[in-house]
PDB file of C-alpha atoms in Angstrom:
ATOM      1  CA  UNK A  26      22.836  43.078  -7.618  1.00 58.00           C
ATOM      2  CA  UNK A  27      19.431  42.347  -7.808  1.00 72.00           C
ATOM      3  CA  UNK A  28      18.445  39.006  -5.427  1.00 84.00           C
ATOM      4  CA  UNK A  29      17.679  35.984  -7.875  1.00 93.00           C
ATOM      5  CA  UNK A  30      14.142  34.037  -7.266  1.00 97.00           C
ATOM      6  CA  UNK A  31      14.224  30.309  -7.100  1.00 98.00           C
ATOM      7  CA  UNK A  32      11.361  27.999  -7.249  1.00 98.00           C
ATOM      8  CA  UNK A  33      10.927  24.711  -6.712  1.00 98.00           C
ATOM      9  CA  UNK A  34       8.254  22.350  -7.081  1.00 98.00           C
ATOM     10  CA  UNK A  35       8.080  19.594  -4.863  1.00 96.00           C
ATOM     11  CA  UNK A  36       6.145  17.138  -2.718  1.00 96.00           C
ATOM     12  CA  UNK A  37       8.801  16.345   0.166  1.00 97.00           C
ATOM     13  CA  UNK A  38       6.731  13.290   1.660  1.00 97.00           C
ATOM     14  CA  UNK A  39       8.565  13.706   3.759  1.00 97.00           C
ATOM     15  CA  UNK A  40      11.425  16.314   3.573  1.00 97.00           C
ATOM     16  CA  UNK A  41      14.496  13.953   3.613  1.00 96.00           C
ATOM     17  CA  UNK A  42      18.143  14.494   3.809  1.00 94.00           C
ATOM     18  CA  UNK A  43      18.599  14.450   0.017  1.00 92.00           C
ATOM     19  CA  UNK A  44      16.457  17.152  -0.074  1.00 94.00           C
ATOM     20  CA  UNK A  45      18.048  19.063   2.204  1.00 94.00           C
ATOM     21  CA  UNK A  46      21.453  18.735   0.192  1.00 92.00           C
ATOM     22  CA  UNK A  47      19.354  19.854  -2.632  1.00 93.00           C
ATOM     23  CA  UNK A  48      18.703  22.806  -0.988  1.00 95.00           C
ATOM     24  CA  UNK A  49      21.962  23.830  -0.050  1.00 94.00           C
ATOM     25  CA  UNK A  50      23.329  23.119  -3.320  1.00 93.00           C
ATOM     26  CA  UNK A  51      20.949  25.859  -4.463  1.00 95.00           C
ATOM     27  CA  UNK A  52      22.334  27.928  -1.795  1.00 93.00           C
ATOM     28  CA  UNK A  53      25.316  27.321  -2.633  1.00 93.00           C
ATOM     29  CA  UNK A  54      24.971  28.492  -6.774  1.00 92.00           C
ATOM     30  CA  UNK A  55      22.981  30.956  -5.852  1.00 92.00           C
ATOM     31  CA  UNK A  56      24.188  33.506  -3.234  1.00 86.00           C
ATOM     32  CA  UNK A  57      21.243  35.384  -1.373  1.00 89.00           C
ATOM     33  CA  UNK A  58      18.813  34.012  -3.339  1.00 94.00           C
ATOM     34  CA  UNK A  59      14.997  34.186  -2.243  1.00 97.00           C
ATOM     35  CA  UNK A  60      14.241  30.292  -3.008  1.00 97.00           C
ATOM     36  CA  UNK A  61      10.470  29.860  -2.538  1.00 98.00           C
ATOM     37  CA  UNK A  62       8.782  26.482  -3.357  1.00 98.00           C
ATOM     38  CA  UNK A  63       5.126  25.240  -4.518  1.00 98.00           C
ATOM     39  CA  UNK A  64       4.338  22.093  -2.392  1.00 98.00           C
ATOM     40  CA  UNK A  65       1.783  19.468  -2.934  1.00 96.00           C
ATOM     41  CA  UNK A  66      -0.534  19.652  -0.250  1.00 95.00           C
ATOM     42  CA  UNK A  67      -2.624  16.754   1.615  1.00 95.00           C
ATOM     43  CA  UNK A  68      -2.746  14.570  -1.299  1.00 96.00           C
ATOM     44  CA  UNK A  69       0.393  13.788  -3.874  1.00 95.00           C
ATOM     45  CA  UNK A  70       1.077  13.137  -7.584  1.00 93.00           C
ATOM     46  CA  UNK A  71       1.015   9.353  -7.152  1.00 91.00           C
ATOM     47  CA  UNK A  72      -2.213   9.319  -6.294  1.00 93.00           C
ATOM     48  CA  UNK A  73      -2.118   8.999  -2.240  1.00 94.00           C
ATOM     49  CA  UNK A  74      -2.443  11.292   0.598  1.00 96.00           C
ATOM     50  CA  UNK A  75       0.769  12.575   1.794  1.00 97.00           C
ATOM     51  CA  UNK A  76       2.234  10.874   5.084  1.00 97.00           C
ATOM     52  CA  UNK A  77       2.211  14.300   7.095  1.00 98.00           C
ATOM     53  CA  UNK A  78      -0.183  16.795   7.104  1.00 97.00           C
ATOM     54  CA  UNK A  79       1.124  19.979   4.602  1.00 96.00           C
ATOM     55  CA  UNK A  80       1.755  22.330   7.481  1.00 97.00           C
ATOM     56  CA  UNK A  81       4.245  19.884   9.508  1.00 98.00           C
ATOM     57  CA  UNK A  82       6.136  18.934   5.865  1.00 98.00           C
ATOM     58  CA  UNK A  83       6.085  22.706   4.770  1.00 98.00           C
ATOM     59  CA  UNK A  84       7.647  23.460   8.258  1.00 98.00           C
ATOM     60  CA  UNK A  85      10.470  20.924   7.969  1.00 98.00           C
ATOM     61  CA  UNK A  86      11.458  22.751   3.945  1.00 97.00           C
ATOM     62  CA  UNK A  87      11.510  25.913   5.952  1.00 97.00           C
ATOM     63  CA  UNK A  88      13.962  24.923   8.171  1.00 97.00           C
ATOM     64  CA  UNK A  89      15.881  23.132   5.847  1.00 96.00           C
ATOM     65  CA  UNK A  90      16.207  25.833   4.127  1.00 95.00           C
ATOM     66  CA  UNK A  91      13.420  27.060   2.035  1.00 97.00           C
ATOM     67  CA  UNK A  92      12.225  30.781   2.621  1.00 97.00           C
ATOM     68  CA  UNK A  93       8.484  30.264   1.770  1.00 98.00           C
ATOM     69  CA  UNK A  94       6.451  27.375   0.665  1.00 98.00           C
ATOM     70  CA  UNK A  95       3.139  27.933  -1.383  1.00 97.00           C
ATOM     71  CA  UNK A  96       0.448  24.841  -1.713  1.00 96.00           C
ATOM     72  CA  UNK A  97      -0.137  23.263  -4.785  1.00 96.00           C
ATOM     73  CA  UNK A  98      -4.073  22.796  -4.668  1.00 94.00           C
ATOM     74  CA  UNK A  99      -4.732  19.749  -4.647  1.00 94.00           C
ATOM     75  CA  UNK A 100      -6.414  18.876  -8.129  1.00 89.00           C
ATOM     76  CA  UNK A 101      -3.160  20.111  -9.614  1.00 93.00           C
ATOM     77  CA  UNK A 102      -0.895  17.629  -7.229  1.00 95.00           C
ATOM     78  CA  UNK A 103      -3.745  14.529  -8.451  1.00 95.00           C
ATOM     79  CA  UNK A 104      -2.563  15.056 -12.466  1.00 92.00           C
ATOM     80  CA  UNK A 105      -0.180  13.026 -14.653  1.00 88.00           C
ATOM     81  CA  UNK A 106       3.230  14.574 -14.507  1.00 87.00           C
ATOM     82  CA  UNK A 107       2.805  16.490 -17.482  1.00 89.00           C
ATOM     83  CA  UNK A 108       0.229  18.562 -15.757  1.00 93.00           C
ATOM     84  CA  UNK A 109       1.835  18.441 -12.395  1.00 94.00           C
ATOM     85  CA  UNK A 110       4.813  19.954 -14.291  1.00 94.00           C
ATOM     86  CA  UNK A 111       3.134  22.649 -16.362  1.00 96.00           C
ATOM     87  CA  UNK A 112       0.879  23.886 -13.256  1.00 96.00           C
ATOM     88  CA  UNK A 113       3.796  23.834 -10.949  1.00 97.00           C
ATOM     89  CA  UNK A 114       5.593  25.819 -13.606  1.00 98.00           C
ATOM     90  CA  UNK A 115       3.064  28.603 -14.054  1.00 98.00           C
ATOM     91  CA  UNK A 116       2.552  28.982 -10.113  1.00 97.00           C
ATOM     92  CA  UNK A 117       6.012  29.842  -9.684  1.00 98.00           C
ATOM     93  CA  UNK A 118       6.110  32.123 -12.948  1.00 98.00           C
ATOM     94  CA  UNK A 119       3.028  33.846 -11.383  1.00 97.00           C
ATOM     95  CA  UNK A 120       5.132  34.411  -8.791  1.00 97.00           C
ATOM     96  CA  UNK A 121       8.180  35.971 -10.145  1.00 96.00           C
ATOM     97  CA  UNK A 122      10.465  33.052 -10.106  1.00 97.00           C
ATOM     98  CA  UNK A 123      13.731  33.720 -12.386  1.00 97.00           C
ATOM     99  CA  UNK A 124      14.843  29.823 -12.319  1.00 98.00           C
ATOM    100  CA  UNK A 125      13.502  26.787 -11.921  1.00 98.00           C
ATOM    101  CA  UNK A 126      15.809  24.455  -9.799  1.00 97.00           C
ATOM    102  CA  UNK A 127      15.033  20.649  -9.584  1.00 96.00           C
ATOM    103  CA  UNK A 128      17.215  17.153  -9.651  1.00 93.00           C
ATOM    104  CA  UNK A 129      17.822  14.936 -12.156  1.00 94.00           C
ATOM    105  CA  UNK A 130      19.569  11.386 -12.229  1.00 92.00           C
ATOM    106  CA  UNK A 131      21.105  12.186 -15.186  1.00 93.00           C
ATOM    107  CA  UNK A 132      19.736  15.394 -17.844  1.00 96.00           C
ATOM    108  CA  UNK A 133      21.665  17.877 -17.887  1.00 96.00           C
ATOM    109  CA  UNK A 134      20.189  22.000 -18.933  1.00 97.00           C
ATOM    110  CA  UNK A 135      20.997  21.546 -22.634  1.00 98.00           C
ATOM    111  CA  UNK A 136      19.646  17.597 -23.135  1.00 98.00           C
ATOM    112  CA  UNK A 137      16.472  18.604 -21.061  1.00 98.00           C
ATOM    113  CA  UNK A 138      16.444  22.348 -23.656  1.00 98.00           C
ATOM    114  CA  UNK A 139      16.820  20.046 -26.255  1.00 98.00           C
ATOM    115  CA  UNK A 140      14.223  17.637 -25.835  1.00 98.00           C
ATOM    116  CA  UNK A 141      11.769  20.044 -24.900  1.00 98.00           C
ATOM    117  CA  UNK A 142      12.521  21.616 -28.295  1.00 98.00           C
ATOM    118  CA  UNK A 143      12.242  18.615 -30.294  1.00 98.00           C
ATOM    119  CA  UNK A 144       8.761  17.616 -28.633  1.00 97.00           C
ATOM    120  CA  UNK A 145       7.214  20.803 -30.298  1.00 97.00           C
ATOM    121  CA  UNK A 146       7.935  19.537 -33.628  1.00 97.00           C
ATOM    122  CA  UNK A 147       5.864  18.282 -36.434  1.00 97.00           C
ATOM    123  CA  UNK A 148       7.513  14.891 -36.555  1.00 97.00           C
ATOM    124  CA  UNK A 149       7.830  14.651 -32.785  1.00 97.00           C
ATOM    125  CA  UNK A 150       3.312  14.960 -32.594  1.00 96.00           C
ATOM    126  CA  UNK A 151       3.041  12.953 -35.884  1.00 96.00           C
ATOM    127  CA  UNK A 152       4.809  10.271 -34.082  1.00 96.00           C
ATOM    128  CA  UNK A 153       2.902  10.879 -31.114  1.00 96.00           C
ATOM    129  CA  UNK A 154      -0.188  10.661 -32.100  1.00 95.00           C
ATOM    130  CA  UNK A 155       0.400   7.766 -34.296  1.00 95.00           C
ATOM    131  CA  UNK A 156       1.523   5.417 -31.130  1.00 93.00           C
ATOM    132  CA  UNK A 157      -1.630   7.195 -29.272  1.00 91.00           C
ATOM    133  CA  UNK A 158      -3.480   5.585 -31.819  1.00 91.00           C
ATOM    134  CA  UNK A 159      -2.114   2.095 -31.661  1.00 91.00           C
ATOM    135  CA  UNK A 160      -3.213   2.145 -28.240  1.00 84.00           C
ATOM    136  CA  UNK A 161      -0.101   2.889 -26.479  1.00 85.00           C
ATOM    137  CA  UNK A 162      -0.322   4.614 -23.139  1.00 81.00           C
ATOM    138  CA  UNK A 163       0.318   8.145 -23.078  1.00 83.00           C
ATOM    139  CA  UNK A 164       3.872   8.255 -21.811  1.00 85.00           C
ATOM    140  CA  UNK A 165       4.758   5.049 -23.921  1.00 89.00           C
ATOM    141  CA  UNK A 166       3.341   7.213 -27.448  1.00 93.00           C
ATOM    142  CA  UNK A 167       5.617   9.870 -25.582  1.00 94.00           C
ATOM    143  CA  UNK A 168       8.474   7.474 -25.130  1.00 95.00           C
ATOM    144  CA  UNK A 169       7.902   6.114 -29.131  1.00 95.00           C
ATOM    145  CA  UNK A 170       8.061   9.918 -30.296  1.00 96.00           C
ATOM    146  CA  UNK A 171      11.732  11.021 -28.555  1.00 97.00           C
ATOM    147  CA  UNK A 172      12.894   7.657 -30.155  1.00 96.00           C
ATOM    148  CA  UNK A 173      12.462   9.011 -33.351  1.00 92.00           C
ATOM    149  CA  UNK A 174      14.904  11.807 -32.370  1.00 96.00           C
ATOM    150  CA  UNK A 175      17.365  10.587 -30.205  1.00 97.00           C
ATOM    151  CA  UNK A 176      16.804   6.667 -28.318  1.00 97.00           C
ATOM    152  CA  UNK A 177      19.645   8.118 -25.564  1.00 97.00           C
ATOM    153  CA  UNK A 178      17.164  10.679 -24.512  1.00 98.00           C
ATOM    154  CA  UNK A 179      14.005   8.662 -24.466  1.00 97.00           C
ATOM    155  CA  UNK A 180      15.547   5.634 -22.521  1.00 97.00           C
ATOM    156  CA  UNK A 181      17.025   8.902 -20.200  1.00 97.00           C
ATOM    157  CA  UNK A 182      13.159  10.499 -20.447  1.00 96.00           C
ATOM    158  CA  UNK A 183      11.985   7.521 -19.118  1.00 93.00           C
ATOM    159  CA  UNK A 184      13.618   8.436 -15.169  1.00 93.00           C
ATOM    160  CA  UNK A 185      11.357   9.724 -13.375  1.00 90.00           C
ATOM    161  CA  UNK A 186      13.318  12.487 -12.379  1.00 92.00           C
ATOM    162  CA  UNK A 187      14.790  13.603 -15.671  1.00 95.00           C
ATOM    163  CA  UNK A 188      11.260  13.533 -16.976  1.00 94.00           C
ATOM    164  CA  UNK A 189       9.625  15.760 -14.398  1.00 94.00           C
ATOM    165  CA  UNK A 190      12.991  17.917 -15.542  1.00 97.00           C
ATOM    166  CA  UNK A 191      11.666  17.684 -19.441  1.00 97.00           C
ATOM    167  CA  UNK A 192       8.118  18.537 -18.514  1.00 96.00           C
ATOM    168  CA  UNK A 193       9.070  21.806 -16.746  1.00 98.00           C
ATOM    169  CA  UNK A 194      11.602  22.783 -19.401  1.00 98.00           C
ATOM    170  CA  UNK A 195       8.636  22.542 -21.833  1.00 97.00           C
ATOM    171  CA  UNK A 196       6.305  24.276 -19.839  1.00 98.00           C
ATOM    172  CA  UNK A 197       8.774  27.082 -19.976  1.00 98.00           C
ATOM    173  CA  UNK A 198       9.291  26.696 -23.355  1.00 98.00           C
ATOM    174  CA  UNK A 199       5.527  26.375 -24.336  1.00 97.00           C
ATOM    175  CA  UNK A 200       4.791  29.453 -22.551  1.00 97.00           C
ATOM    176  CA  UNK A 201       7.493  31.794 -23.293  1.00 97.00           C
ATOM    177  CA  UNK A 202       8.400  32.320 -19.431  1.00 97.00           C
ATOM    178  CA  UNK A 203      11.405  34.446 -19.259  1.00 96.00           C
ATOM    179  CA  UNK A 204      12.814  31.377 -16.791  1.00 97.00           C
ATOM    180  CA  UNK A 205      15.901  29.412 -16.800  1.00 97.00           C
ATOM    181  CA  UNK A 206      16.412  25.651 -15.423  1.00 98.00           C
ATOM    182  CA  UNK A 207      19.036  24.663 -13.014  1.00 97.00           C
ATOM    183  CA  UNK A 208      19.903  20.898 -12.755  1.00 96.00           C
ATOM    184  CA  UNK A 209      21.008  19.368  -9.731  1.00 93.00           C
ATOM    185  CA  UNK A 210      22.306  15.901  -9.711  1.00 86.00           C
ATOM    186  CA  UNK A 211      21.137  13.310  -7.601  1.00 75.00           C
ATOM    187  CA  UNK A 212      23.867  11.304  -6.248  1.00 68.00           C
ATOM    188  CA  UNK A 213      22.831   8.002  -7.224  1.00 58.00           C
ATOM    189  CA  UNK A 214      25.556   6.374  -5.249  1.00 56.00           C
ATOM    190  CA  UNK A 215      24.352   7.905  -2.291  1.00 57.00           C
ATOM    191  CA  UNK A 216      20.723   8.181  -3.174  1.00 78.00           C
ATOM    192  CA  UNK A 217      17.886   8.652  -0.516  1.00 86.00           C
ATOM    193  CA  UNK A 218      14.244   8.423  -1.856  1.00 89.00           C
ATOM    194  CA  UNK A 219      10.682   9.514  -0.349  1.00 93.00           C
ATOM    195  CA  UNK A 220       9.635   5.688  -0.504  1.00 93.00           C
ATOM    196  CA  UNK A 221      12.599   4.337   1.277  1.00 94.00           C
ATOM    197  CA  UNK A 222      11.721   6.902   3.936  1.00 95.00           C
ATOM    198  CA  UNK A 223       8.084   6.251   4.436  1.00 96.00           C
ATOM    199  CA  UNK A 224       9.238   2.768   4.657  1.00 95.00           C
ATOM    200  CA  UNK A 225      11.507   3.593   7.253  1.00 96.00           C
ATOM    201  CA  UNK A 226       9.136   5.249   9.425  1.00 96.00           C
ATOM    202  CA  UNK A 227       6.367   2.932   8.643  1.00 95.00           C
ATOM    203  CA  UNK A 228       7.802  -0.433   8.715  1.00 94.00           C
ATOM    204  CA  UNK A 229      11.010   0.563  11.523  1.00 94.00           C
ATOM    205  CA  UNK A 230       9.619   4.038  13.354  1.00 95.00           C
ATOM    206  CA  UNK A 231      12.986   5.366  12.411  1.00 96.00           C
ATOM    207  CA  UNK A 232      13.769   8.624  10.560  1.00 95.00           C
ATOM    208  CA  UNK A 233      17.262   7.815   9.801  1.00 95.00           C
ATOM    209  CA  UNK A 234      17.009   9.346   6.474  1.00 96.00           C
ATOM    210  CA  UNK A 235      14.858  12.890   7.624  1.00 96.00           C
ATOM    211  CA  UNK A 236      17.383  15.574   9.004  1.00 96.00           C
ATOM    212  CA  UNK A 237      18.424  15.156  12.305  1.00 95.00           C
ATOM    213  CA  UNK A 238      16.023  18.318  13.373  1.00 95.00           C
ATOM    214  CA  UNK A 239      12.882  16.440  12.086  1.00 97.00           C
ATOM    215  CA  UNK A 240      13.484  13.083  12.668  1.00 97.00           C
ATOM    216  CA  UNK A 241      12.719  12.726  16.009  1.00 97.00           C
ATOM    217  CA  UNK A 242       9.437  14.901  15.706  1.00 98.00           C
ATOM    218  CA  UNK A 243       8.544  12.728  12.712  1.00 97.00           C
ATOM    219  CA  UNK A 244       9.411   9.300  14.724  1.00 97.00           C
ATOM    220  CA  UNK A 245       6.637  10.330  17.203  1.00 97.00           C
ATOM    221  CA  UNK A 246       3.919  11.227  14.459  1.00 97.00           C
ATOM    222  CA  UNK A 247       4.380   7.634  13.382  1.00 97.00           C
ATOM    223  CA  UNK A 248       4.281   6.181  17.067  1.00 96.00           C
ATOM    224  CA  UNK A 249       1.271   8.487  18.144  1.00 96.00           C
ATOM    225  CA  UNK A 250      -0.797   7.804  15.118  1.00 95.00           C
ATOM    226  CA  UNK A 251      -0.675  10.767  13.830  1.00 96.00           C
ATOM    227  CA  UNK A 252       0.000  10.022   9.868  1.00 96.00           C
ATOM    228  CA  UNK A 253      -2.253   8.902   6.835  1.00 95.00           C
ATOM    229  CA  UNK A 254      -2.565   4.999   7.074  1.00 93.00           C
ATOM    230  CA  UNK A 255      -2.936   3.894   3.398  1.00 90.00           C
ATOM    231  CA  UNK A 256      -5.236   1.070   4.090  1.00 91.00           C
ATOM    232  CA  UNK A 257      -7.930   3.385   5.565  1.00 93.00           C
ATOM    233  CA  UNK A 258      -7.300   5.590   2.426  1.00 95.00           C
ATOM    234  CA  UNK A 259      -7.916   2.672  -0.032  1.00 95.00           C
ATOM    235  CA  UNK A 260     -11.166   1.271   1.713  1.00 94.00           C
ATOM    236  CA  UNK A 261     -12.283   4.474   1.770  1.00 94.00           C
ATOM    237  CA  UNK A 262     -11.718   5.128  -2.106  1.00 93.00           C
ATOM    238  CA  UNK A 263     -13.562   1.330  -2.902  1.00 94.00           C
ATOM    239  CA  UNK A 264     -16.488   2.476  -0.490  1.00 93.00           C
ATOM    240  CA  UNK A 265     -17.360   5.599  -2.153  1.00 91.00           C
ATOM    241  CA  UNK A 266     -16.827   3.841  -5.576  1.00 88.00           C
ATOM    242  CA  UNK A 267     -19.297   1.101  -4.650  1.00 92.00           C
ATOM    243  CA  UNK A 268     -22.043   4.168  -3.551  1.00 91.00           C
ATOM    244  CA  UNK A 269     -22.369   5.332  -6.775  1.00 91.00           C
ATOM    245  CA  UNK A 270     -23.770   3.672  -9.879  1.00 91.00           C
ATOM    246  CA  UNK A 271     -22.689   3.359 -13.376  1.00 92.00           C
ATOM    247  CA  UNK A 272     -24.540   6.470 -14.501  1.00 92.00           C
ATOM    248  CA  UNK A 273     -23.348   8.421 -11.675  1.00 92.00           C
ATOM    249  CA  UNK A 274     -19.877   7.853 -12.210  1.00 91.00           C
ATOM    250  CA  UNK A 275     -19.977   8.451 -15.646  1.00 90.00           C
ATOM    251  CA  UNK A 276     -21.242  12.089 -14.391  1.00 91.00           C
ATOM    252  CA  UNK A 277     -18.289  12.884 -12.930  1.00 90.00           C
ATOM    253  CA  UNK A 278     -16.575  13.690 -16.106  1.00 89.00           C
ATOM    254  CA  UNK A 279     -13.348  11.612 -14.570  1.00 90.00           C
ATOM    255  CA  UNK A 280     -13.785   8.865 -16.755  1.00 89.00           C
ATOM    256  CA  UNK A 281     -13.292   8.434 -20.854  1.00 86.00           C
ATOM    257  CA  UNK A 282     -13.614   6.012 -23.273  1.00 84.00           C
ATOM    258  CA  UNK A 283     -15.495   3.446 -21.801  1.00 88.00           C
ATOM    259  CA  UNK A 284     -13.762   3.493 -18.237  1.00 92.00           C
ATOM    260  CA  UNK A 285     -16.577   4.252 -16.168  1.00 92.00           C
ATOM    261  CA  UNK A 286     -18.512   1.267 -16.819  1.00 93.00           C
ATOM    262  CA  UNK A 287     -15.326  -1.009 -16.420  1.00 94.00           C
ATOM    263  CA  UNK A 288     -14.836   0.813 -12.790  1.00 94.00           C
ATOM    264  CA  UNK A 289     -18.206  -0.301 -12.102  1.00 94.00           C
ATOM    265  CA  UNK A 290     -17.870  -4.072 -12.865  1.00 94.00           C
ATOM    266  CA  UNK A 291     -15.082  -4.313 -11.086  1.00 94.00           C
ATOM    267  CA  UNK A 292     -15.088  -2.218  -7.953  1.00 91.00           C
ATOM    268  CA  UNK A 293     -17.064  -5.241  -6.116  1.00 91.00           C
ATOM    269  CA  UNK A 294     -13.691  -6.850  -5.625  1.00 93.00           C
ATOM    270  CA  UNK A 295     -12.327  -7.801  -2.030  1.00 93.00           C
ATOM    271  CA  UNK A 296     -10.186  -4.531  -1.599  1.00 94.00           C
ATOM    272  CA  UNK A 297      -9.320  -1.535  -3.601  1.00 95.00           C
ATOM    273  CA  UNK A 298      -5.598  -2.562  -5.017  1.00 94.00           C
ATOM    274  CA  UNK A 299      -7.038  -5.669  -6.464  1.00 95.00           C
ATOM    275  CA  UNK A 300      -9.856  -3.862  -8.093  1.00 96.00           C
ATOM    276  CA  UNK A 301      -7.497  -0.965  -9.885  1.00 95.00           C
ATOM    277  CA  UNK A 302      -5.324  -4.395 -10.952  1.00 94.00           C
ATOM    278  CA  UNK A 303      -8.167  -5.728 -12.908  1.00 95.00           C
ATOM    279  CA  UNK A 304      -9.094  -2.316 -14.266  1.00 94.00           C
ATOM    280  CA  UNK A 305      -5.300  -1.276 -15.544  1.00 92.00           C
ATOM    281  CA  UNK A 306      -4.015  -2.136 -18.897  1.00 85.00           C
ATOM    282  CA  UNK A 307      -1.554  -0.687 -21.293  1.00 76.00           C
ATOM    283  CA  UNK A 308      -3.382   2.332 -21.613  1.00 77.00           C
ATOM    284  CA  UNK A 309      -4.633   2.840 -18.166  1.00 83.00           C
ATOM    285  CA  UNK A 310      -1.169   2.412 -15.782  1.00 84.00           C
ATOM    286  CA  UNK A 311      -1.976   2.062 -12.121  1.00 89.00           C
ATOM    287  CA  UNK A 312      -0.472   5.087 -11.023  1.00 89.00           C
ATOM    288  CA  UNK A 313      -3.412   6.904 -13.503  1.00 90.00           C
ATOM    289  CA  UNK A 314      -6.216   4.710 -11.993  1.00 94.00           C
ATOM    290  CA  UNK A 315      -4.491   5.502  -8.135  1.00 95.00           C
ATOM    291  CA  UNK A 316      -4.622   9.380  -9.253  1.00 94.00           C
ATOM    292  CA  UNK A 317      -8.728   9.194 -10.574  1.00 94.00           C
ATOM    293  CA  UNK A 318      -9.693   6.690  -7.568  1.00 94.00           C
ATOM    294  CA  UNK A 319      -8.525   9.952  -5.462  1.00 95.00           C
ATOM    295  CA  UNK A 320      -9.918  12.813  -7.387  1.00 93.00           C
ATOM    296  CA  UNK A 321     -13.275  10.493  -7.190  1.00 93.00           C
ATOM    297  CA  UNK A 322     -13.417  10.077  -3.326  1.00 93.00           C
ATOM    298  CA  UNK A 323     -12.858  14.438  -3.336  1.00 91.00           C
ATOM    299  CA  UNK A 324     -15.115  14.946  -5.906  1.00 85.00           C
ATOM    300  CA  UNK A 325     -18.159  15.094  -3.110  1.00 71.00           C
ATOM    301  CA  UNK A 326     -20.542  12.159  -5.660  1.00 63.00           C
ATOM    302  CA  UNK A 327     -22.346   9.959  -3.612  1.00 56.00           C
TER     303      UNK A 327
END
C-alpha cells in the first residue's frame, strides 16, 4: 500500500502538549504515514513575532512527531486567515500532500465540505458583498453571508479553529486539489492553547504545558533571554511608523481606503497598542492593524 502524505499547517508558538496529541492522533488514523508540516516562521498570523526562533520550534514538531517541517515565508504567515489558509493549502498541495489534517472545536469533514460549498454560491457573494458594503468588516460580511444558509454554522464559523478548518476546505475546493480533510477534535475539556503557554513561560518560567522533552530547554530560553520580548517588538513597529511620512506610507501599497493618512495622525501616541486602538474600528479589527504594523516594520521604508 502506497504511504499516505499528511500536511499540516501550523504555527506551534510554541509546540505544546495538545499538539503533540494532535500528532499522534494522526499517527494513529494513519499508519506509516509521511506527515510533513508548513510552519510559520519568525513572525505569526496574529501579527507578532513568534516566541522561539523557527529552527528551535521546528525541532520540538520533529520530535514530537512530525517527519519534516517546511517554512511558511513570512508574508504568507502576516495575512488574514483566509490567505494564511489558502497559501498554506497550496504549499502542501505543491508538495504532494493527500490530506490535510487540522483541529477543530467542533466542525466536523461534512459541515466544514458543506460550508465551503455554500460560500461559492451566488447568494452566499450577493450577501457578501452586500454587508461589505454596509461597512461591515470582512469576516463579519463573511459571518452575515453563512447566516443566510445555515445560523448553526456561522455562529460555529465564528471559532477560530473551525474557521481556519472552512478556509482550507475551500482552498481545496476552489482549486480542485485532489486532497481530503481530516478533523481532529480538540478536547475542550482538556484544552491547552499557545497563549496560555506563552503566558506560562512568560509570566511563571514554567513549561508545564510543552512536552516534557522541551520544556525544560524552553524554561531556559525564557530565563537566558533568549525569546522575542513583545514590548521591544511594538516600540520598534511605532518607531519606524513615526520615520516615515504620510506620502511615504501611502507608498507602501499596505494601506487602502484612506488608512494611511489615519496611521499617520495617530502614530504620535505614547506607545504602539494605544495608537492601533485609536486607529481600529469595525472595519479595521486589531488583529488586521497588528498584521500591517508588522509587514510595515519588514517592508525596509524608512
Amino acid at each position: 500500500m502506497k504511504q499516505k502524505t499528511i500536511g499540516i499547517i501550523a504555527e506551534w508558538n510554541p509546540f505544546h502538549r495538545g499538539h503533540e496529541a494532535m500528532v499522534q492522533e494522526v499517527r494513529a488514523r494513519f499508519d506509516d504515514a509521511f506527515i510533513m508540516a508548513v510552519m510559520s516562521g519568525p513572525f505569526v498570523q496574529r501579527g507578532e513575532p513568534a516566541l522561539f526562533d523557527s529552527w528551535t520550534r521546528a525541532r520540538w514538531a520533529a520530535e514530537g512527531g512530525i517527519d519534516a517541517v517546511f517554512a511558511l515565508p513570512v508574508l504568507y504567515a502576516l495575512q488574514s486567515a483566509d490567505h494564511f489558509a489558502a497559501f498554506g493549502v497550496k504549499l502542501l498541495a505543491a508538495m504532494g500532500a493527500e490530506v490535510i489534517s487540522f483541529g477543530t472545536e467542533s466542525l466536523d469533514e461534512d459541515a466544514l465540505w458543506e460550508a465551503a460549498s455554500f460560500s461559492f454560491t451566488h447568494t452566499y457573494q450577493k450577501a457578501f458583498h452586500r454587508a461589505l458594503k454596509e461597512g461591515f468588516s470582512y469576516a463579519r460580511a463573511s459571518y452575515e453571508a453563512m447566516k443566510s444558509h445555515s445560523p448553526f454554522l456561522a455562529d460555529e464559523l465564528s471559532k477560530p479553529n473551525n474557521l481556519l478548518g472552512f478556509r482550507y476546505t475551500e482552498t481545496i475546493l476552489r482549486n480542485h486539489f485532489p486532497m481530503e480533510i481530516d478533523v481532529v477534535h480538540r478536547d475542550m475539556n482538556h484544552n491547552i492553547s499557545a497563549s496560555e503557554a506563552r503566558k506560562d513561560l512568560l509570566l511563571q518560567s514554567s513549561g508545564s504545558l510543552l512536552p516534557s522533552r522541551s520544556a525544560g530547554e524552553a524554561e531556559s530560553l525564557i530565563k537566558s533571554g533568549h525569546f522575542s520580548d513583545f514590548s521591544r517588538f511594538e516600540d520598534a513597529c511605532l518607531l519606524h511608523a513615526r520615520l516615515l511620512s504620510e506620502k511615504e506610507l501611502s507608498e507602501t501599497g499596505l494601506f487602502t481606503e484612506g488608512l494611511d493618512h489615519k496611521w499617520f495622525k495617530e502614530m504620535g501616541n505614547p506607545d504602539y497598542e494605544t495608537m492601533l486602538s485609536a486607529i481600529k474600528s469595525k472595519r479595521y479589527l486589531y488583529s488586521r492593524l497588528k498584521r500591517l504594523g508588522a509587514r510595515l516594520l519588514l517592508s525596509g521604508r524608512g
